[in-house]
PDB file of C-alpha atoms and ligand atoms in Angstrom:
ATOM      1  CA  UNK A   1     152.151 131.831 184.560  1.00 63.00           C
ATOM      2  CA  UNK A   2     148.973 130.466 186.118  1.00 87.00           C
ATOM      3  CA  UNK A   3     146.101 132.927 186.217  1.00 96.00           C
ATOM      4  CA  UNK A   4     144.806 134.027 189.589  1.00 98.00           C
ATOM      5  CA  UNK A   5     141.220 133.390 190.650  1.00 98.00           C
ATOM      6  CA  UNK A   6     139.284 134.527 193.702  1.00 98.00           C
ATOM      7  CA  UNK A   7     137.499 131.969 195.873  1.00 98.00           C
ATOM      8  CA  UNK A   8     135.720 132.900 199.099  1.00 98.00           C
ATOM      9  CA  UNK A   9     138.158 135.461 200.416  1.00 97.00           C
ATOM     10  CA  UNK A  10     141.406 134.192 198.855  1.00 98.00           C
ATOM     11  CA  UNK A  11     143.329 134.877 195.678  1.00 98.00           C
ATOM     12  CA  UNK A  12     144.623 131.511 194.440  1.00 98.00           C
ATOM     13  CA  UNK A  13     146.120 130.070 191.230  1.00 98.00           C
ATOM     14  CA  UNK A  14     143.265 129.166 188.875  1.00 97.00           C
ATOM     15  CA  UNK A  15     144.368 125.504 188.820  1.00 96.00           C
ATOM     16  CA  UNK A  16     143.920 125.383 192.599  1.00 96.00           C
ATOM     17  CA  UNK A  17     140.633 127.335 192.696  1.00 97.00           C
ATOM     18  CA  UNK A  18     138.074 124.815 193.931  1.00 97.00           C
ATOM     19  CA  UNK A  19     134.601 124.618 195.469  1.00 98.00           C
ATOM     20  CA  UNK A  20     132.905 121.655 197.133  1.00 98.00           C
ATOM     21  CA  UNK A  21     131.000 118.984 195.164  1.00 98.00           C
ATOM     22  CA  UNK A  22     128.170 119.877 197.547  1.00 98.00           C
ATOM     23  CA  UNK A  23     128.122 123.462 196.322  1.00 98.00           C
ATOM     24  CA  UNK A  24     124.554 124.327 195.375  1.00 98.00           C
ATOM     25  CA  UNK A  25     125.754 126.017 192.211  1.00 98.00           C
ATOM     26  CA  UNK A  26     127.037 122.611 191.086  1.00 98.00           C
ATOM     27  CA  UNK A  27     124.097 120.546 192.418  1.00 98.00           C
ATOM     28  CA  UNK A  28     121.119 122.792 191.646  1.00 98.00           C
ATOM     29  CA  UNK A  29     122.405 125.700 189.517  1.00 98.00           C
ATOM     30  CA  UNK A  30     121.387 127.667 192.628  1.00 98.00           C
ATOM     31  CA  UNK A  31     123.505 130.670 191.772  1.00 98.00           C
ATOM     32  CA  UNK A  32     123.802 133.945 189.899  1.00 98.00           C
ATOM     33  CA  UNK A  33     126.596 135.220 187.656  1.00 98.00           C
ATOM     34  CA  UNK A  34     127.798 138.374 185.965  1.00 98.00           C
ATOM     35  CA  UNK A  35     130.291 139.092 183.203  1.00 98.00           C
ATOM     36  CA  UNK A  36     131.826 142.569 182.960  1.00 98.00           C
ATOM     37  CA  UNK A  37     134.113 143.607 180.125  1.00 98.00           C
ATOM     38  CA  UNK A  38     137.605 145.023 180.689  1.00 98.00           C
ATOM     39  CA  UNK A  39     139.144 147.581 178.321  1.00 98.00           C
ATOM     40  CA  UNK A  40     142.642 148.955 178.897  1.00 98.00           C
ATOM     41  CA  UNK A  41     142.618 147.386 182.369  1.00 98.00           C
ATOM     42  CA  UNK A  42     139.361 149.070 183.396  1.00 98.00           C
ATOM     43  CA  UNK A  43     135.869 147.711 184.070  1.00 98.00           C
ATOM     44  CA  UNK A  44     133.128 148.629 181.598  1.00 98.00           C
ATOM     45  CA  UNK A  45     129.640 149.638 182.760  1.00 98.00           C
ATOM     46  CA  UNK A  46     130.324 147.770 186.003  1.00 98.00           C
ATOM     47  CA  UNK A  47     127.799 149.680 188.107  1.00 98.00           C
ATOM     48  CA  UNK A  48     125.104 148.359 185.785  1.00 98.00           C
ATOM     49  CA  UNK A  49     126.383 144.768 186.173  1.00 98.00           C
ATOM     50  CA  UNK A  50     126.536 145.083 189.966  1.00 98.00           C
ATOM     51  CA  UNK A  51     123.020 146.565 190.073  1.00 98.00           C
ATOM     52  CA  UNK A  52     121.753 143.599 188.038  1.00 98.00           C
ATOM     53  CA  UNK A  53     123.663 141.219 190.338  1.00 98.00           C
ATOM     54  CA  UNK A  54     121.891 142.726 193.356  1.00 98.00           C
ATOM     55  CA  UNK A  55     118.548 142.417 191.615  1.00 98.00           C
ATOM     56  CA  UNK A  56     119.152 138.795 190.540  1.00 98.00           C
ATOM     57  CA  UNK A  57     120.256 137.620 194.011  1.00 98.00           C
ATOM     58  CA  UNK A  58     117.286 139.475 195.510  1.00 98.00           C
ATOM     59  CA  UNK A  59     114.900 137.597 193.207  1.00 98.00           C
ATOM     60  CA  UNK A  60     116.172 134.245 194.545  1.00 98.00           C
ATOM     61  CA  UNK A  61     116.541 135.419 198.189  1.00 98.00           C
ATOM     62  CA  UNK A  62     120.318 134.931 198.174  1.00 98.00           C
ATOM     63  CA  UNK A  63     122.318 137.346 200.322  1.00 97.00           C
ATOM     64  CA  UNK A  64     125.597 138.514 198.782  1.00 98.00           C
ATOM     65  CA  UNK A  65     128.544 137.479 200.974  1.00 97.00           C
ATOM     66  CA  UNK A  66     130.243 140.848 200.304  1.00 98.00           C
ATOM     67  CA  UNK A  67     129.004 144.360 199.591  1.00 98.00           C
ATOM     68  CA  UNK A  68     128.963 145.376 195.947  1.00 98.00           C
ATOM     69  CA  UNK A  69     131.658 147.951 196.789  1.00 98.00           C
ATOM     70  CA  UNK A  70     133.889 145.123 198.062  1.00 98.00           C
ATOM     71  CA  UNK A  71     132.999 142.971 195.037  1.00 98.00           C
ATOM     72  CA  UNK A  72     134.195 145.772 192.781  1.00 98.00           C
ATOM     73  CA  UNK A  73     137.443 146.000 194.754  1.00 98.00           C
ATOM     74  CA  UNK A  74     137.980 142.255 194.266  1.00 98.00           C
ATOM     75  CA  UNK A  75     137.208 142.546 190.533  1.00 98.00           C
ATOM     76  CA  UNK A  76     139.822 145.294 190.232  1.00 98.00           C
ATOM     77  CA  UNK A  77     142.368 143.400 192.305  1.00 98.00           C
ATOM     78  CA  UNK A  78     141.923 140.375 190.045  1.00 98.00           C
ATOM     79  CA  UNK A  79     142.358 142.476 186.891  1.00 98.00           C
ATOM     80  CA  UNK A  80     145.581 143.841 188.414  1.00 98.00           C
ATOM     81  CA  UNK A  81     146.941 140.500 189.594  1.00 98.00           C
ATOM     82  CA  UNK A  82     146.310 138.973 186.160  1.00 98.00           C
ATOM     83  CA  UNK A  83     147.723 141.983 184.274  1.00 98.00           C
ATOM     84  CA  UNK A  84     144.495 141.915 182.304  1.00 98.00           C
ATOM     85  CA  UNK A  85     144.361 144.590 179.609  1.00 98.00           C
ATOM     86  CA  UNK A  86     141.358 143.518 177.523  1.00 98.00           C
ATOM     87  CA  UNK A  87     138.846 140.808 178.322  1.00 98.00           C
ATOM     88  CA  UNK A  88     136.338 140.136 181.051  1.00 98.00           C
ATOM     89  CA  UNK A  89     135.822 139.373 184.693  1.00 98.00           C
ATOM     90  CA  UNK A  90     133.440 136.506 185.471  1.00 98.00           C
ATOM     91  CA  UNK A  91     131.846 136.379 188.893  1.00 98.00           C
ATOM     92  CA  UNK A  92     129.501 133.847 190.394  1.00 98.00           C
ATOM     93  CA  UNK A  93     127.709 133.686 193.720  1.00 98.00           C
ATOM     94  CA  UNK A  94     125.938 130.528 194.847  1.00 98.00           C
ATOM     95  CA  UNK A  95     123.952 129.533 197.928  1.00 98.00           C
ATOM     96  CA  UNK A  96     127.040 127.696 199.179  1.00 98.00           C
ATOM     97  CA  UNK A  97     127.767 124.114 200.200  1.00 98.00           C
ATOM     98  CA  UNK A  98     125.686 122.432 202.894  1.00 96.00           C
ATOM     99  CA  UNK A  99     126.369 118.994 204.440  1.00 95.00           C
ATOM    100  CA  UNK A 100     124.019 117.161 202.115  1.00 95.00           C
ATOM    101  CA  UNK A 101     121.768 117.633 199.101  1.00 97.00           C
ATOM    102  CA  UNK A 102     118.595 119.213 200.415  1.00 97.00           C
ATOM    103  CA  UNK A 103     116.547 121.222 197.964  1.00 98.00           C
ATOM    104  CA  UNK A 104     115.291 123.838 200.414  1.00 98.00           C
ATOM    105  CA  UNK A 105     117.648 126.661 201.404  1.00 98.00           C
ATOM    106  CA  UNK A 106     120.263 125.603 203.976  1.00 97.00           C
ATOM    107  CA  UNK A 107     120.547 127.563 207.234  1.00 95.00           C
ATOM    108  CA  UNK A 108     123.774 129.152 208.383  1.00 95.00           C
ATOM    109  CA  UNK A 109     125.643 128.387 205.155  1.00 97.00           C
ATOM    110  CA  UNK A 110     127.843 131.110 203.709  1.00 96.00           C
ATOM    111  CA  UNK A 111     127.301 131.780 200.004  1.00 98.00           C
ATOM    112  CA  UNK A 112     130.157 130.924 197.646  1.00 98.00           C
ATOM    113  CA  UNK A 113     131.778 133.790 195.740  1.00 98.00           C
ATOM    114  CA  UNK A 114     134.194 133.023 192.918  1.00 98.00           C
ATOM    115  CA  UNK A 115     135.751 135.191 190.222  1.00 98.00           C
ATOM    116  CA  UNK A 116     138.200 134.713 187.389  1.00 98.00           C
ATOM    117  CA  UNK A 117     139.274 136.697 184.351  1.00 98.00           C
ATOM    118  CA  UNK A 118     139.834 135.860 180.709  1.00 98.00           C
ATOM    119  CA  UNK A 119     141.592 137.802 178.000  1.00 98.00           C
ATOM    120  CA  UNK A 120     139.787 138.827 174.803  1.00 97.00           C
ATOM    121  CA  UNK A 121     140.335 141.669 172.386  1.00 96.00           C
ATOM    122  CA  UNK A 122     136.683 142.769 172.207  1.00 97.00           C
ATOM    123  CA  UNK A 123     137.299 145.998 170.297  1.00 96.00           C
ATOM    124  CA  UNK A 124     139.400 144.415 167.539  1.00 95.00           C
ATOM    125  CA  UNK A 125     137.671 141.020 167.380  1.00 93.00           C
ATOM    126  CA  UNK A 126     137.634 139.864 163.700  1.00 93.00           C
ATOM    127  CA  UNK A 127     133.867 139.236 163.894  1.00 92.00           C
ATOM    128  CA  UNK A 128     133.359 142.925 164.647  1.00 91.00           C
ATOM    129  CA  UNK A 129     134.373 143.604 161.018  1.00 91.00           C
ATOM    130  CA  UNK A 130     132.804 140.604 159.302  1.00 96.00           C
ATOM    131  CA  UNK A 131     129.585 140.393 161.322  1.00 97.00           C
ATOM    132  CA  UNK A 132     128.224 137.076 162.552  1.00 98.00           C
ATOM    133  CA  UNK A 133     125.863 134.362 161.386  1.00 98.00           C
ATOM    134  CA  UNK A 134     123.002 133.350 163.648  1.00 98.00           C
ATOM    135  CA  UNK A 135     120.644 130.385 163.616  1.00 98.00           C
ATOM    136  CA  UNK A 136     117.250 130.170 165.286  1.00 98.00           C
ATOM    137  CA  UNK A 137     116.164 127.636 167.895  1.00 98.00           C
ATOM    138  CA  UNK A 138     113.030 127.298 170.033  1.00 98.00           C
ATOM    139  CA  UNK A 139     113.363 129.117 173.359  1.00 98.00           C
ATOM    140  CA  UNK A 140     113.089 126.224 175.802  1.00 98.00           C
ATOM    141  CA  UNK A 141     114.208 128.146 178.907  1.00 98.00           C
ATOM    142  CA  UNK A 142     112.311 128.633 182.167  1.00 98.00           C
ATOM    143  CA  UNK A 143     110.023 131.643 182.592  1.00 98.00           C
ATOM    144  CA  UNK A 144     112.306 133.856 184.768  1.00 98.00           C
ATOM    145  CA  UNK A 145     114.925 134.787 182.186  1.00 98.00           C
ATOM    146  CA  UNK A 146     115.283 138.207 183.812  1.00 98.00           C
ATOM    147  CA  UNK A 147     117.327 136.491 186.547  1.00 98.00           C
ATOM    148  CA  UNK A 148     120.958 135.967 185.507  1.00 98.00           C
ATOM    149  CA  UNK A 149     120.989 132.391 186.770  1.00 98.00           C
ATOM    150  CA  UNK A 150     123.835 129.955 186.146  1.00 98.00           C
ATOM    151  CA  UNK A 151     121.226 127.456 184.840  1.00 98.00           C
ATOM    152  CA  UNK A 152     122.376 127.808 181.232  1.00 98.00           C
ATOM    153  CA  UNK A 153     121.725 124.374 179.731  1.00 98.00           C
ATOM    154  CA  UNK A 154     119.206 125.687 177.172  1.00 98.00           C
ATOM    155  CA  UNK A 155     121.768 128.296 176.069  1.00 98.00           C
ATOM    156  CA  UNK A 156     124.553 125.698 175.966  1.00 98.00           C
ATOM    157  CA  UNK A 157     122.438 123.549 173.624  1.00 98.00           C
ATOM    158  CA  UNK A 158     121.424 126.573 171.542  1.00 98.00           C
ATOM    159  CA  UNK A 159     125.002 127.782 171.143  1.00 98.00           C
ATOM    160  CA  UNK A 160     126.269 124.261 170.380  1.00 98.00           C
ATOM    161  CA  UNK A 161     123.657 124.006 167.593  1.00 98.00           C
ATOM    162  CA  UNK A 162     124.903 127.383 166.347  1.00 98.00           C
ATOM    163  CA  UNK A 163     128.546 126.257 166.466  1.00 98.00           C
ATOM    164  CA  UNK A 164     127.684 123.082 164.519  1.00 98.00           C
ATOM    165  CA  UNK A 165     125.994 125.255 161.868  1.00 98.00           C
ATOM    166  CA  UNK A 166     129.033 127.566 161.637  1.00 98.00           C
ATOM    167  CA  UNK A 167     127.168 130.369 163.415  1.00 98.00           C
ATOM    168  CA  UNK A 168     128.300 132.443 166.388  1.00 98.00           C
ATOM    169  CA  UNK A 169     124.939 132.902 168.065  1.00 98.00           C
ATOM    170  CA  UNK A 170     121.475 131.348 168.309  1.00 98.00           C
ATOM    171  CA  UNK A 171     118.377 133.536 168.424  1.00 98.00           C
ATOM    172  CA  UNK A 172     115.747 131.915 170.580  1.00 98.00           C
ATOM    173  CA  UNK A 173     112.150 131.963 169.344  1.00 98.00           C
ATOM    174  CA  UNK A 174     108.966 131.956 171.393  1.00 98.00           C
ATOM    175  CA  UNK A 175     105.436 132.417 170.012  1.00 98.00           C
ATOM    176  CA  UNK A 176     106.903 133.332 166.626  1.00 98.00           C
ATOM    177  CA  UNK A 177     109.056 136.146 168.019  1.00 98.00           C
ATOM    178  CA  UNK A 178     112.751 136.434 168.852  1.00 98.00           C
ATOM    179  CA  UNK A 179     113.338 136.631 172.603  1.00 98.00           C
ATOM    180  CA  UNK A 180     117.132 137.115 172.598  1.00 98.00           C
ATOM    181  CA  UNK A 181     120.419 135.429 171.741  1.00 98.00           C
ATOM    182  CA  UNK A 182     121.935 132.594 173.759  1.00 98.00           C
ATOM    183  CA  UNK A 183     124.223 135.116 175.431  1.00 98.00           C
ATOM    184  CA  UNK A 184     123.250 138.449 173.873  1.00 98.00           C
ATOM    185  CA  UNK A 185     120.372 140.851 173.242  1.00 98.00           C
ATOM    186  CA  UNK A 186     118.857 140.964 169.723  1.00 98.00           C
ATOM    187  CA  UNK A 187     118.154 144.070 167.613  1.00 98.00           C
ATOM    188  CA  UNK A 188     117.013 144.995 164.110  1.00 98.00           C
ATOM    189  CA  UNK A 189     116.909 148.243 162.140  1.00 98.00           C
ATOM    190  CA  UNK A 190     113.681 148.448 160.148  1.00 98.00           C
ATOM    191  CA  UNK A 191     113.389 149.817 156.594  1.00 98.00           C
ATOM    192  CA  UNK A 192     112.087 153.066 158.081  1.00 97.00           C
ATOM    193  CA  UNK A 193     115.177 153.357 160.307  1.00 97.00           C
ATOM    194  CA  UNK A 194     113.663 152.333 163.634  1.00 98.00           C
ATOM    195  CA  UNK A 195     115.894 150.349 165.977  1.00 98.00           C
ATOM    196  CA  UNK A 196     113.776 147.545 167.437  1.00 98.00           C
ATOM    197  CA  UNK A 197     114.625 145.366 170.432  1.00 98.00           C
ATOM    198  CA  UNK A 198     112.342 143.383 172.690  1.00 98.00           C
ATOM    199  CA  UNK A 199     111.130 145.188 175.823  1.00 98.00           C
ATOM    200  CA  UNK A 200     112.487 144.024 179.175  1.00 98.00           C
ATOM    201  CA  UNK A 201     110.319 141.592 181.112  1.00 98.00           C
ATOM    202  CA  UNK A 202     110.590 138.041 182.413  1.00 98.00           C
ATOM    203  CA  UNK A 203     111.070 136.733 178.828  1.00 98.00           C
ATOM    204  CA  UNK A 204     114.609 138.151 178.491  1.00 98.00           C
ATOM    205  CA  UNK A 205     117.660 139.137 180.499  1.00 98.00           C
ATOM    206  CA  UNK A 206     117.799 142.925 180.908  1.00 98.00           C
ATOM    207  CA  UNK A 207     121.125 143.325 179.097  1.00 98.00           C
ATOM    208  CA  UNK A 208     123.455 145.988 180.478  1.00 98.00           C
ATOM    209  CA  UNK A 209     124.863 146.637 177.005  1.00 98.00           C
ATOM    210  CA  UNK A 210     121.324 146.720 175.595  1.00 98.00           C
ATOM    211  CA  UNK A 211     120.370 149.364 178.171  1.00 98.00           C
ATOM    212  CA  UNK A 212     123.407 151.525 177.377  1.00 98.00           C
ATOM    213  CA  UNK A 213     122.976 151.133 173.597  1.00 98.00           C
ATOM    214  CA  UNK A 214     119.265 152.071 173.728  1.00 98.00           C
ATOM    215  CA  UNK A 215     120.129 155.196 175.738  1.00 98.00           C
ATOM    216  CA  UNK A 216     123.058 156.137 173.490  1.00 98.00           C
ATOM    217  CA  UNK A 217     121.004 155.537 170.335  1.00 98.00           C
ATOM    218  CA  UNK A 218     118.260 157.861 171.604  1.00 98.00           C
ATOM    219  CA  UNK A 219     120.830 160.486 172.561  1.00 98.00           C
ATOM    220  CA  UNK A 220     122.131 160.281 168.976  1.00 97.00           C
ATOM    221  CA  UNK A 221     118.601 160.895 167.611  1.00 97.00           C
ATOM    222  CA  UNK A 222     117.889 157.345 166.491  1.00 98.00           C
ATOM    223  CA  UNK A 223     114.310 156.133 166.908  1.00 98.00           C
ATOM    224  CA  UNK A 224     114.071 153.138 169.218  1.00 98.00           C
ATOM    225  CA  UNK A 225     111.049 150.899 169.680  1.00 98.00           C
ATOM    226  CA  UNK A 226     111.003 148.271 172.416  1.00 98.00           C
ATOM    227  CA  UNK A 227     108.794 145.420 171.194  1.00 98.00           C
ATOM    228  CA  UNK A 228     109.124 141.815 170.013  1.00 98.00           C
ATOM    229  CA  UNK A 229     110.040 141.171 166.356  1.00 98.00           C
ATOM    230  CA  UNK A 230     109.856 138.032 164.199  1.00 98.00           C
ATOM    231  CA  UNK A 231     112.559 136.368 162.121  1.00 98.00           C
ATOM    232  CA  UNK A 232     110.675 137.396 158.945  1.00 98.00           C
ATOM    233  CA  UNK A 233     110.842 140.992 160.118  1.00 98.00           C
ATOM    234  CA  UNK A 234     114.562 140.611 160.793  1.00 98.00           C
ATOM    235  CA  UNK A 235     115.110 139.151 157.315  1.00 98.00           C
ATOM    236  CA  UNK A 236     113.217 142.084 155.785  1.00 98.00           C
ATOM    237  CA  UNK A 237     115.165 144.592 157.906  1.00 98.00           C
ATOM    238  CA  UNK A 238     117.958 146.917 156.840  1.00 98.00           C
ATOM    239  CA  UNK A 239     120.245 145.603 159.557  1.00 98.00           C
ATOM    240  CA  UNK A 240     120.370 143.237 162.495  1.00 98.00           C
ATOM    241  CA  UNK A 241     122.786 143.145 165.421  1.00 98.00           C
ATOM    242  CA  UNK A 242     123.440 141.826 168.900  1.00 98.00           C
ATOM    243  CA  UNK A 243     124.805 143.383 172.073  1.00 98.00           C
ATOM    244  CA  UNK A 244     126.543 141.935 175.132  1.00 98.00           C
ATOM    245  CA  UNK A 245     129.394 142.637 177.512  1.00 98.00           C
ATOM    246  CA  UNK A 246     131.599 140.190 175.620  1.00 97.00           C
ATOM    247  CA  UNK A 247     130.993 141.497 172.066  1.00 98.00           C
ATOM    248  CA  UNK A 248     129.671 145.065 172.659  1.00 98.00           C
ATOM    249  CA  UNK A 249     127.726 145.651 169.395  1.00 98.00           C
ATOM    250  CA  UNK A 250     128.090 143.145 166.586  1.00 98.00           C
ATOM    251  CA  UNK A 251     126.327 143.014 163.218  1.00 98.00           C
ATOM    252  CA  UNK A 252     124.279 139.943 162.247  1.00 98.00           C
ATOM    253  CA  UNK A 253     124.774 139.219 158.536  1.00 98.00           C
ATOM    254  CA  UNK A 254     122.667 136.080 158.152  1.00 98.00           C
ATOM    255  CA  UNK A 255     119.879 134.235 159.940  1.00 98.00           C
ATOM    256  CA  UNK A 256     119.428 130.499 159.292  1.00 98.00           C
ATOM    257  CA  UNK A 257     121.625 130.850 156.198  1.00 98.00           C
ATOM    258  CA  UNK A 258     119.573 133.712 154.714  1.00 98.00           C
ATOM    259  CA  UNK A 259     121.273 137.061 154.239  1.00 98.00           C
ATOM    260  CA  UNK A 260     120.204 140.118 156.193  1.00 98.00           C
ATOM    261  CA  UNK A 261     120.099 142.886 153.525  1.00 97.00           C
ATOM    262  CA  UNK A 262     123.311 142.475 151.431  1.00 96.00           C
ATOM    263  CA  UNK A 263     124.909 140.107 153.940  1.00 97.00           C
ATOM    264  CA  UNK A 264     127.424 142.690 155.162  1.00 97.00           C
ATOM    265  CA  UNK A 265     127.576 144.634 158.444  1.00 97.00           C
ATOM    266  CA  UNK A 266     125.380 147.706 158.093  1.00 97.00           C
ATOM    267  CA  UNK A 267     126.410 151.314 158.776  1.00 97.00           C
ATOM    268  CA  UNK A 268     124.128 151.827 161.781  1.00 98.00           C
ATOM    269  CA  UNK A 269     125.374 148.747 163.646  1.00 98.00           C
ATOM    270  CA  UNK A 270     128.931 149.895 162.914  1.00 97.00           C
ATOM    271  CA  UNK A 271     128.119 153.418 164.103  1.00 98.00           C
ATOM    272  CA  UNK A 272     126.443 152.159 167.295  1.00 98.00           C
ATOM    273  CA  UNK A 273     129.490 150.014 167.934  1.00 98.00           C
ATOM    274  CA  UNK A 274     131.750 153.074 167.694  1.00 97.00           C
ATOM    275  CA  UNK A 275     129.410 155.067 169.938  1.00 98.00           C
ATOM    276  CA  UNK A 276     129.371 152.250 172.498  1.00 98.00           C
ATOM    277  CA  UNK A 277     133.173 151.848 172.487  1.00 98.00           C
ATOM    278  CA  UNK A 278     133.544 155.626 173.027  1.00 98.00           C
ATOM    279  CA  UNK A 279     131.063 155.440 175.914  1.00 98.00           C
ATOM    280  CA  UNK A 280     132.878 152.390 177.352  1.00 98.00           C
ATOM    281  CA  UNK A 281     136.265 154.137 177.295  1.00 97.00           C
ATOM    282  CA  UNK A 282     134.842 157.382 178.682  1.00 97.00           C
ATOM    283  CA  UNK A 283     133.056 155.721 181.620  1.00 97.00           C
ATOM    284  CA  UNK A 284     135.466 152.850 182.412  1.00 97.00           C
ATOM    285  CA  UNK A 285     136.333 152.468 186.073  1.00 96.00           C
TER     286      UNK A 285
HETATM  287  N1  PDD B   1     125.654 136.947 178.608  1.00 51.02           N
HETATM  288  N2  PDD B   1     120.917 137.811 177.099  1.00 51.02           N
HETATM  289  C1  PDD B   1     121.477 136.712 177.635  1.00 51.02           C
HETATM  290  C2  PDD B   1     120.680 135.467 177.718  1.00 51.02           C
HETATM  291  C3  PDD B   1     122.797 136.763 178.129  1.00 51.02           C
HETATM  292  O1  PDD B   1     123.357 135.681 178.682  1.00 51.02           O
HETATM  293  C4  PDD B   1     123.524 137.979 178.017  1.00 51.02           C
HETATM  294  C5  PDD B   1     124.929 138.125 178.525  1.00 51.02           C
HETATM  295  C6  PDD B   1     122.893 139.088 177.435  1.00 51.02           C
HETATM  296  C7  PDD B   1     123.575 140.416 177.315  1.00 51.02           C
HETATM  297  O2  PDD B   1     123.715 141.014 178.572  1.00 51.02           O
HETATM  298  P1  PDD B   1     124.897 142.068 178.861  1.00 51.02           P
HETATM  299  O3  PDD B   1     124.791 143.126 177.825  1.00 51.02           O
HETATM  300  O4  PDD B   1     124.594 142.565 180.192  1.00 51.02           O
HETATM  301  O5  PDD B   1     126.177 141.285 178.769  1.00 51.02           O
HETATM  302  C8  PDD B   1     121.573 138.977 176.998  1.00 51.02           C
HETATM  303  C9  PDD B   1     127.016 136.953 179.152  1.00 51.02           C
HETATM  304  C10 PDD B   1     127.932 137.874 178.421  1.00 51.02           C
HETATM  305  C11 PDD B   1     127.505 135.531 179.193  1.00 51.02           C
HETATM  306  O6  PDD B   1     126.701 134.682 179.557  1.00 51.02           O
HETATM  307  O7  PDD B   1     128.669 135.271 178.899  1.00 51.02           O
END
């Protein structure tokens, strides 16, 4: 059966879900998106995703066409209509479709809001057991990476380079330091057992999973330091891992073909994954 999508007020079969060629998301990447995980039919850490959505649209002066409370209702309705058990809900809001292609904001145009779901077994994904390989690429993105913009060409190229190298993620490098992954936050565990991840700022997206994992790690008495780290530091580390809504916590076992420690997922990444999954189940809405 065709999946159901949401487009501007209507639930429609995915194959019939369409927006105009004049939509500013399509023409200018003038839009914001969010991805929230679904476990056992419930949304994970969704308040955090909706808070970031509000912040992102605020940063580009785009008014949401619905309240966040209504957006959550639509997310839940879509999960229900698609009988989604495990996976994610994608949502995108753009500055809408005007009558022509003018760069400046149009007046009186309603923003576009679309959503769809996809199934994925995040908890039992094979890569959760094996860990993943990452490559490194220069970070060629714009300077406002804190905004979850749909302008993802740099990440598309980074993740394609990773796929061609047999890797699942690309760590982006700026001034000799890792910023983040193409679609995930980057972490290491140093030899003296400090969890290190780059501090939030305009250089990275403030990951919702990153935020939860940092808080949970501190609650479980791990030491966390928020600062940039280099690839050399990662290769000398005890462990490395990534976080995102679509993988939760996943160990990194090699970087550019060089093993991290013994090339196997480390115990702390595995433990943080368990802690995060427990948190996700306990707080799902
Ligand atoms: N990406 N950094 C970047 C550049 C991202 O695109 C993402 C998420 C993250 C992790 O954020 P969170 O923990 O809130 O998912 C970090 C989503 C999953 C995507 O583009 O599919």
